[in-house]
C-alpha cells in the first residue's frame, strides 16, 4: 500500500537537500533557461554582420553604389574601405575579416563592358564561406542587371539608326560582372571545419569531468582525507593531479587526432607536433578549471552541477559547431570570456590554415593566462578539511 505521507516527506527531503546545496539548486533553476537561449539564438541564428573589407581601386557612381549595397546588406559588416590591395589581403590573412572584395581600376569605366571582381576569401570558416560566396555573386549579378536595364532605357532616347549597335552592346553586357573567388585555404569541407573544434571540446569535457572524479569524487569517498593524513601539501596533491591527468590527456589527444585523420581525412596543415602541443595547453587550462571548481565541492554530484552551467554554454558559443558570427552580439562578446573560444581558434589556425605557433601566440597567451588564474584560485580556495 502506498503511504502518501511518507512520499510527501521524501519529496520535502529532496527539496531540503537542494536548499543545502545552493550550487545544485542554481544549476537546476538557471541552466534550462541558458540552454534554451543558446539553442534558440546560437544554433538557430543566421549568419549576419560577417566582417569584410572593400578594396576600391576605382572611383565613380558605380563604385559608390556598390559600396552602399554591401554596407546596407545585413550579411556583411564592411569594416573598412581601402585602395591598398596588400592591406586588404593582410586583414584577411590575419583573420580580422572574412574576405576582401576587390574592385578593379576599370570597374567604373563605362566603356568597359566586361568587369572582373576578385573576392579574396578566408575559406577556413566553411559556414561563413557558404554564405558569403553566393551572396556576393548575387549582388554583382543584380548590379549587372540594373546596369543593363539602365542601358535599355537609354535606347529609347537614341535614334533608330543607332539602336542595333546599342542592342549588341547591351546583349554583351548581360552578366558581365564576373566574380573570381580566391579561396586562400582551398576548399574546406564542414567536417574539416568541425574536427579541430571537436578535438578541443572533447579535451575540455574530459579534463573538467575527470577532475571532478579525481578531487570531488575522492573527497566524497574519503580517499582525499586519507591522503592528507600523511604529511602532504596541497601543492603536492594538485601537482600530482595535474601530471597524472595530463599524461592521460596526451594519450587521448593522440588517439583523437589520428582517428580524425584516418576516419575523416582531417587535414593538419600546421604539423602533428604543433597540434598536439596546442591540445596539451588547452588540456592544462581545463585541468586548472576543474581544480578551481572542485576545490570547494564536497561531492561529485555538486561538482557536476557547478560545472554544467559553464561547460555546456562553452560548447555552443565558442564556435564548435557554428561560427561565433551566428550569435547575437551579446553572445559574441560572451564567447571571448570562455577559454574554449581561443582553443578552437588556435586549433583551426594550425590544422586548417597551416599557421605556426608564432601566428597563434595571442590565443596561446590567453589560454596560459586562464590557466594561471585557475590554478591560483584553485590552490587558495582548496578545502583541505575533508
Short mmCIF file of C-alpha atoms in Angstrom, two decimals, residues 10-366:
data_model
loop_
_atom_site.label_atom_id
_atom_site.label_comp_id
_atom_site.label_asym_id
_atom_site.label_seq_id
_atom_site.Cartn_x
_atom_site.Cartn_y
_atom_site.Cartn_z
CA UNK A 10 10.66 12.17 0.73
CA UNK A 11 9.71 14.96 -1.70
CA UNK A 12 10.30 17.51 1.06
CA UNK A 13 13.64 15.89 1.89
CA UNK A 14 14.73 16.19 -1.76
CA UNK A 15 14.00 19.92 -1.80
CA UNK A 16 15.65 20.46 1.57
CA UNK A 17 18.72 18.70 0.21
CA UNK A 18 18.75 21.12 -2.72
CA UNK A 19 18.44 24.03 -0.31
CA UNK A 20 21.58 22.84 1.49
CA UNK A 21 23.43 22.72 -1.85
CA UNK A 22 22.95 26.16 -3.49
CA UNK A 23 25.14 25.33 -6.49
CA UNK A 24 22.97 22.35 -7.35
CA UNK A 25 19.76 24.37 -6.91
CA UNK A 26 21.10 27.23 -9.04
CA UNK A 27 22.02 24.82 -11.82
CA UNK A 28 18.57 23.21 -11.82
CA UNK A 29 16.76 26.56 -11.97
CA UNK A 30 19.01 28.57 -14.27
CA UNK A 31 20.61 26.01 -16.57
CA UNK A 32 17.43 25.21 -18.59
CA UNK A 33 16.99 28.92 -19.35
CA UNK A 34 20.60 29.19 -20.51
CA UNK A 35 20.24 26.16 -22.75
CA UNK A 36 17.04 27.31 -24.47
CA UNK A 37 18.64 30.70 -25.13
CA UNK A 38 21.70 29.06 -26.65
CA UNK A 39 19.67 26.69 -28.80
CA UNK A 40 17.30 29.42 -29.92
CA UNK A 41 19.83 32.12 -30.69
CA UNK A 42 23.09 30.25 -31.14
CA UNK A 43 22.11 27.18 -33.12
CA UNK A 44 19.10 28.67 -34.85
CA UNK A 45 20.53 32.02 -35.87
CA UNK A 46 21.54 33.11 -39.33
CA UNK A 47 24.89 34.46 -40.38
CA UNK A 48 24.91 38.25 -40.27
CA UNK A 49 27.47 41.02 -39.87
CA UNK A 50 30.28 38.97 -41.36
CA UNK A 51 33.28 41.33 -41.44
CA UNK A 52 34.66 42.16 -44.89
CA UNK A 53 36.89 44.85 -46.34
CA UNK A 54 36.28 46.52 -49.70
CA UNK A 55 39.36 47.32 -51.78
CA UNK A 56 38.30 50.02 -54.22
CA UNK A 57 40.77 50.91 -56.95
CA UNK A 58 38.18 52.90 -58.86
CA UNK A 59 36.08 56.00 -58.28
CA UNK A 60 32.66 56.91 -59.60
CA UNK A 61 28.94 56.42 -59.22
CA UNK A 62 29.01 52.66 -59.80
CA UNK A 63 31.74 52.19 -57.19
CA UNK A 64 29.86 54.29 -54.65
CA UNK A 65 26.61 52.45 -55.35
CA UNK A 66 28.34 49.06 -54.96
CA UNK A 67 29.87 50.03 -51.61
CA UNK A 68 26.48 51.31 -50.42
CA UNK A 69 24.85 47.98 -51.30
CA UNK A 70 27.37 45.99 -49.29
CA UNK A 71 27.13 48.37 -46.35
CA UNK A 72 23.33 48.11 -46.32
CA UNK A 73 23.16 44.31 -46.62
CA UNK A 74 22.91 42.69 -43.17
CA UNK A 75 25.06 39.71 -44.11
CA UNK A 76 28.10 41.99 -44.42
CA UNK A 77 29.84 44.26 -41.98
CA UNK A 78 32.14 46.48 -44.02
CA UNK A 79 34.90 47.27 -41.55
CA UNK A 80 36.98 49.35 -43.95
CA UNK A 81 37.12 50.71 -47.50
CA UNK A 82 40.69 50.99 -48.77
CA UNK A 83 42.56 51.31 -52.03
CA UNK A 84 45.52 49.20 -50.87
CA UNK A 85 45.19 45.59 -52.07
CA UNK A 86 48.01 44.34 -49.86
CA UNK A 87 46.42 45.89 -46.78
CA UNK A 88 43.07 44.30 -47.62
CA UNK A 89 44.66 40.88 -48.06
CA UNK A 90 46.59 41.24 -44.81
CA UNK A 91 43.33 41.82 -42.96
CA UNK A 92 42.01 38.54 -44.38
CA UNK A 93 45.24 36.62 -43.74
CA UNK A 94 45.30 37.76 -40.11
CA UNK A 95 41.69 36.70 -39.54
CA UNK A 96 40.40 40.21 -38.85
CA UNK A 97 37.89 39.95 -41.70
CA UNK A 98 36.34 37.04 -43.60
CA UNK A 99 37.10 38.39 -47.06
CA UNK A 100 38.26 41.26 -49.24
CA UNK A 101 36.08 42.41 -52.16
CA UNK A 102 38.47 43.90 -54.72
CA UNK A 103 37.01 46.31 -57.29
CA UNK A 104 39.45 46.79 -60.22
CA UNK A 105 40.63 50.16 -61.54
CA UNK A 106 38.37 49.94 -64.59
CA UNK A 107 35.26 49.00 -62.58
CA UNK A 108 33.68 52.43 -63.16
CA UNK A 109 34.77 52.76 -66.78
CA UNK A 110 31.55 52.95 -68.90
CA UNK A 111 33.42 51.68 -71.97
CA UNK A 112 34.48 48.54 -70.15
CA UNK A 113 31.60 46.10 -70.57
CA UNK A 114 33.41 43.11 -69.11
CA UNK A 115 34.17 43.79 -65.48
CA UNK A 116 36.00 41.37 -63.23
CA UNK A 117 35.84 41.47 -59.43
CA UNK A 118 38.01 39.39 -57.10
CA UNK A 119 36.75 38.05 -53.77
CA UNK A 120 39.76 37.18 -51.60
CA UNK A 121 38.17 34.79 -49.09
CA UNK A 122 39.16 33.15 -45.80
CA UNK A 123 37.85 29.69 -46.66
CA UNK A 124 38.84 28.16 -43.30
CA UNK A 125 35.45 29.28 -41.95
CA UNK A 126 33.43 26.92 -44.10
CA UNK A 127 30.00 28.08 -42.98
CA UNK A 128 30.78 31.75 -43.48
CA UNK A 129 32.14 30.93 -46.94
CA UNK A 130 28.93 29.12 -47.85
CA UNK A 131 27.01 32.29 -47.06
CA UNK A 132 29.40 34.88 -48.48
CA UNK A 133 30.10 33.33 -51.89
CA UNK A 134 26.52 33.07 -53.24
CA UNK A 135 25.51 36.36 -51.62
CA UNK A 136 28.41 38.23 -53.21
CA UNK A 137 27.78 36.67 -56.61
CA UNK A 138 24.08 37.55 -56.36
CA UNK A 139 24.84 41.19 -55.52
CA UNK A 140 27.11 41.68 -58.53
CA UNK A 141 24.63 39.87 -60.78
CA UNK A 142 21.92 42.29 -59.64
CA UNK A 143 24.23 45.24 -60.25
CA UNK A 144 24.90 43.96 -63.77
CA UNK A 145 21.18 43.53 -64.43
CA UNK A 146 20.50 47.03 -63.17
CA UNK A 147 23.16 48.44 -65.46
CA UNK A 148 21.65 46.52 -68.35
CA UNK A 149 18.24 47.95 -67.51
CA UNK A 150 19.63 51.48 -67.46
CA UNK A 151 21.25 50.97 -70.87
CA UNK A 152 18.00 49.56 -72.22
CA UNK A 153 16.13 52.64 -71.02
CA UNK A 154 18.71 54.84 -72.70
CA UNK A 155 17.89 53.23 -76.04
CA UNK A 156 14.53 54.95 -76.11
CA UNK A 157 16.26 58.31 -76.43
CA UNK A 158 18.61 57.22 -79.22
CA UNK A 159 17.96 57.38 -82.93
CA UNK A 160 16.72 54.27 -84.69
CA UNK A 161 19.89 54.07 -86.75
CA UNK A 162 21.97 53.59 -83.61
CA UNK A 163 19.72 51.03 -81.94
CA UNK A 164 21.22 47.85 -83.46
CA UNK A 165 24.75 48.65 -82.28
CA UNK A 166 23.49 49.66 -78.86
CA UNK A 167 21.43 46.48 -78.63
CA UNK A 168 24.52 44.40 -79.36
CA UNK A 169 26.37 46.25 -76.62
CA UNK A 170 23.58 45.57 -74.17
CA UNK A 171 23.46 41.87 -75.08
CA UNK A 172 27.17 41.60 -74.45
CA UNK A 173 26.82 43.43 -71.14
CA UNK A 174 24.50 40.91 -69.57
CA UNK A 175 26.12 39.03 -66.68
CA UNK A 176 29.47 40.65 -67.39
CA UNK A 177 30.47 41.37 -63.80
CA UNK A 178 32.43 38.20 -63.14
CA UNK A 179 33.33 37.37 -59.54
CA UNK A 180 36.58 35.41 -59.19
CA UNK A 181 36.65 33.57 -55.83
CA UNK A 182 40.14 33.22 -54.39
CA UNK A 183 39.88 30.73 -51.52
CA UNK A 184 43.16 31.26 -49.72
CA UNK A 185 42.97 27.94 -47.84
CA UNK A 186 41.37 25.92 -50.63
CA UNK A 187 38.06 24.10 -50.41
CA UNK A 188 37.20 23.35 -46.78
CA UNK A 189 34.51 20.77 -46.03
CA UNK A 190 32.25 21.09 -42.98
CA UNK A 191 33.93 18.07 -41.40
CA UNK A 192 37.29 19.85 -41.76
CA UNK A 193 35.80 22.91 -40.06
CA UNK A 194 34.29 20.73 -37.31
CA UNK A 195 37.15 18.38 -36.41
CA UNK A 196 39.61 20.85 -34.81
CA UNK A 197 36.95 22.28 -32.51
CA UNK A 198 35.54 18.85 -31.64
CA UNK A 199 39.04 17.79 -30.59
CA UNK A 200 39.27 20.85 -28.34
CA UNK A 201 35.77 20.30 -26.95
CA UNK A 202 36.49 16.64 -26.18
CA UNK A 203 39.66 17.55 -24.30
CA UNK A 204 37.71 20.23 -22.40
CA UNK A 205 34.95 17.83 -21.32
CA UNK A 206 37.30 15.01 -20.37
CA UNK A 207 39.54 17.30 -18.31
CA UNK A 208 36.71 19.04 -16.49
CA UNK A 209 34.71 15.89 -15.79
CA UNK A 210 37.85 13.94 -14.95
CA UNK A 211 38.93 16.44 -12.30
CA UNK A 212 35.51 16.09 -10.69
CA UNK A 213 36.08 12.37 -10.23
CA UNK A 214 39.70 12.92 -9.22
CA UNK A 215 39.17 15.51 -6.47
CA UNK A 216 35.47 15.89 -5.59
CA UNK A 217 34.92 12.15 -6.05
CA UNK A 218 37.89 11.23 -3.84
CA UNK A 219 36.72 13.74 -1.25
CA UNK A 220 33.33 12.02 -1.22
CA UNK A 221 34.79 8.50 -0.84
CA UNK A 222 37.32 9.58 1.80
CA UNK A 223 40.43 8.87 -0.28
CA UNK A 224 41.45 12.52 -0.16
CA UNK A 225 41.11 12.55 3.63
CA UNK A 226 43.42 9.55 3.95
CA UNK A 227 45.94 11.25 1.66
CA UNK A 228 46.01 14.36 3.84
CA UNK A 229 46.61 12.24 6.93
CA UNK A 230 50.13 11.95 5.57
CA UNK A 231 52.45 15.00 5.59
CA UNK A 232 51.37 16.09 2.09
CA UNK A 233 50.90 19.69 1.00
CA UNK A 234 48.03 21.00 -1.13
CA UNK A 235 50.53 21.99 -3.83
CA UNK A 236 51.85 18.42 -3.98
CA UNK A 237 48.37 16.96 -4.32
CA UNK A 238 47.40 19.41 -7.05
CA UNK A 239 50.74 18.92 -8.83
CA UNK A 240 50.25 15.17 -8.83
CA UNK A 241 46.71 15.52 -10.14
CA UNK A 242 47.92 17.79 -12.94
CA UNK A 243 50.73 15.50 -14.09
CA UNK A 244 48.54 12.41 -13.87
CA UNK A 245 45.68 13.98 -15.80
CA UNK A 246 47.94 15.43 -18.49
CA UNK A 247 49.56 12.04 -19.08
CA UNK A 248 46.10 10.58 -19.71
CA UNK A 249 45.09 13.50 -21.93
CA UNK A 250 48.26 13.17 -24.02
CA UNK A 251 47.24 9.63 -24.97
CA UNK A 252 43.66 10.75 -25.54
CA UNK A 253 44.81 13.61 -27.78
CA UNK A 254 46.93 11.26 -29.90
CA UNK A 255 44.05 8.80 -30.30
CA UNK A 256 41.58 11.57 -31.18
CA UNK A 257 43.89 13.21 -33.68
CA UNK A 258 44.88 10.07 -35.56
CA UNK A 259 41.31 8.78 -35.53
CA UNK A 260 40.17 12.07 -37.12
CA UNK A 261 42.88 11.77 -39.77
CA UNK A 262 42.20 8.11 -40.58
CA UNK A 263 38.40 8.09 -40.35
CA UNK A 264 37.52 11.53 -41.68
CA UNK A 265 40.59 12.54 -43.64
CA UNK A 266 41.11 15.58 -41.41
CA UNK A 267 43.81 17.92 -42.67
CA UNK A 268 46.68 19.00 -40.42
CA UNK A 269 48.47 21.67 -42.42
CA UNK A 270 50.48 23.02 -39.49
CA UNK A 271 52.04 19.75 -38.32
CA UNK A 272 51.15 16.99 -35.86
CA UNK A 273 53.55 18.14 -33.14
CA UNK A 274 52.18 21.67 -33.04
CA UNK A 275 48.61 20.36 -32.99
CA UNK A 276 49.32 18.09 -30.02
CA UNK A 277 51.13 20.91 -28.20
CA UNK A 278 48.10 23.20 -28.60
CA UNK A 279 45.82 20.42 -27.31
CA UNK A 280 48.07 19.96 -24.28
CA UNK A 281 48.00 23.67 -23.47
CA UNK A 282 44.20 23.52 -23.74
CA UNK A 283 44.14 20.43 -21.50
CA UNK A 284 46.29 22.19 -18.90
CA UNK A 285 43.88 25.13 -18.93
CA UNK A 286 40.80 22.97 -18.37
CA UNK A 287 42.52 20.84 -15.74
CA UNK A 288 43.10 24.12 -13.92
CA UNK A 289 39.43 24.99 -14.32
CA UNK A 290 38.46 21.60 -12.91
CA UNK A 291 40.76 22.09 -9.91
CA UNK A 292 39.28 25.53 -9.25
CA UNK A 293 35.69 24.26 -9.38
CA UNK A 294 36.35 21.09 -7.38
CA UNK A 295 38.36 22.87 -4.68
CA UNK A 296 35.17 23.56 -2.68
CA UNK A 297 32.84 20.82 -3.96
CA UNK A 298 32.06 18.25 -1.27
CA UNK A 299 30.96 15.50 -3.64
CA UNK A 300 30.93 14.61 -7.30
CA UNK A 301 27.26 15.49 -7.84
CA UNK A 302 27.81 19.01 -6.52
CA UNK A 303 30.81 19.37 -8.80
CA UNK A 304 28.83 18.24 -11.85
CA UNK A 305 26.08 20.75 -11.14
CA UNK A 306 28.62 23.54 -10.65
CA UNK A 307 30.45 22.78 -13.89
CA UNK A 308 27.44 22.22 -16.16
CA UNK A 309 26.43 25.94 -16.47
CA UNK A 310 29.96 26.62 -17.74
CA UNK A 311 30.73 23.59 -19.90
CA UNK A 312 27.52 23.42 -21.94
CA UNK A 313 27.38 27.13 -22.87
CA UNK A 314 31.04 26.93 -23.88
CA UNK A 315 30.15 24.23 -26.40
CA UNK A 316 27.58 26.44 -28.10
CA UNK A 317 29.05 29.95 -28.00
CA UNK A 318 32.72 29.12 -28.60
CA UNK A 319 32.33 28.29 -32.27
CA UNK A 320 32.48 24.49 -32.06
CA UNK A 321 29.56 23.73 -34.39
CA UNK A 322 28.76 27.16 -35.83
CA UNK A 323 30.83 30.31 -36.26
CA UNK A 324 30.63 32.86 -33.48
CA UNK A 325 29.02 35.21 -36.02
CA UNK A 326 25.79 33.17 -35.85
CA UNK A 327 25.20 34.50 -32.34
CA UNK A 328 23.51 37.72 -31.28
CA UNK A 329 26.10 40.36 -30.46
CA UNK A 330 25.85 39.76 -26.70
CA UNK A 331 26.74 36.08 -27.15
CA UNK A 332 29.58 37.05 -29.46
CA UNK A 333 31.03 39.13 -26.63
CA UNK A 334 30.45 36.35 -24.09
CA UNK A 335 32.29 33.90 -26.36
CA UNK A 336 35.57 35.70 -25.72
CA UNK A 337 35.44 35.18 -21.96
CA UNK A 338 35.49 31.39 -22.49
CA UNK A 339 38.88 29.69 -22.98
CA UNK A 340 37.39 27.18 -25.44
CA UNK A 341 36.96 30.00 -27.99
CA UNK A 342 40.72 30.59 -28.01
CA UNK A 343 41.49 26.87 -28.14
CA UNK A 344 39.17 26.45 -31.14
CA UNK A 345 40.75 29.41 -32.91
CA UNK A 346 44.25 28.06 -32.30
CA UNK A 347 43.31 24.55 -33.43
CA UNK A 348 41.75 25.79 -36.67
CA UNK A 349 44.73 28.06 -37.24
CA UNK A 350 47.13 25.12 -37.01
CA UNK A 351 45.06 22.44 -38.74
CA UNK A 352 43.23 24.39 -41.46
CA UNK A 353 45.41 27.44 -42.11
CA UNK A 354 48.81 25.87 -41.56
CA UNK A 355 49.81 28.59 -39.11
CA UNK A 356 52.81 28.31 -36.82
CA UNK A 357 52.79 28.70 -33.03
CA UNK A 358 54.04 32.26 -33.55
CA UNK A 359 50.95 33.07 -35.63
CA UNK A 360 48.58 31.97 -32.86
CA UNK A 361 50.57 33.35 -29.95
CA UNK A 362 47.67 35.53 -28.79
CA UNK A 363 45.38 32.50 -28.40
CA UNK A 364 48.09 30.57 -26.56
CA UNK A 365 48.88 33.53 -24.30
CA UNK A 366 45.22 33.89 -23.33
#
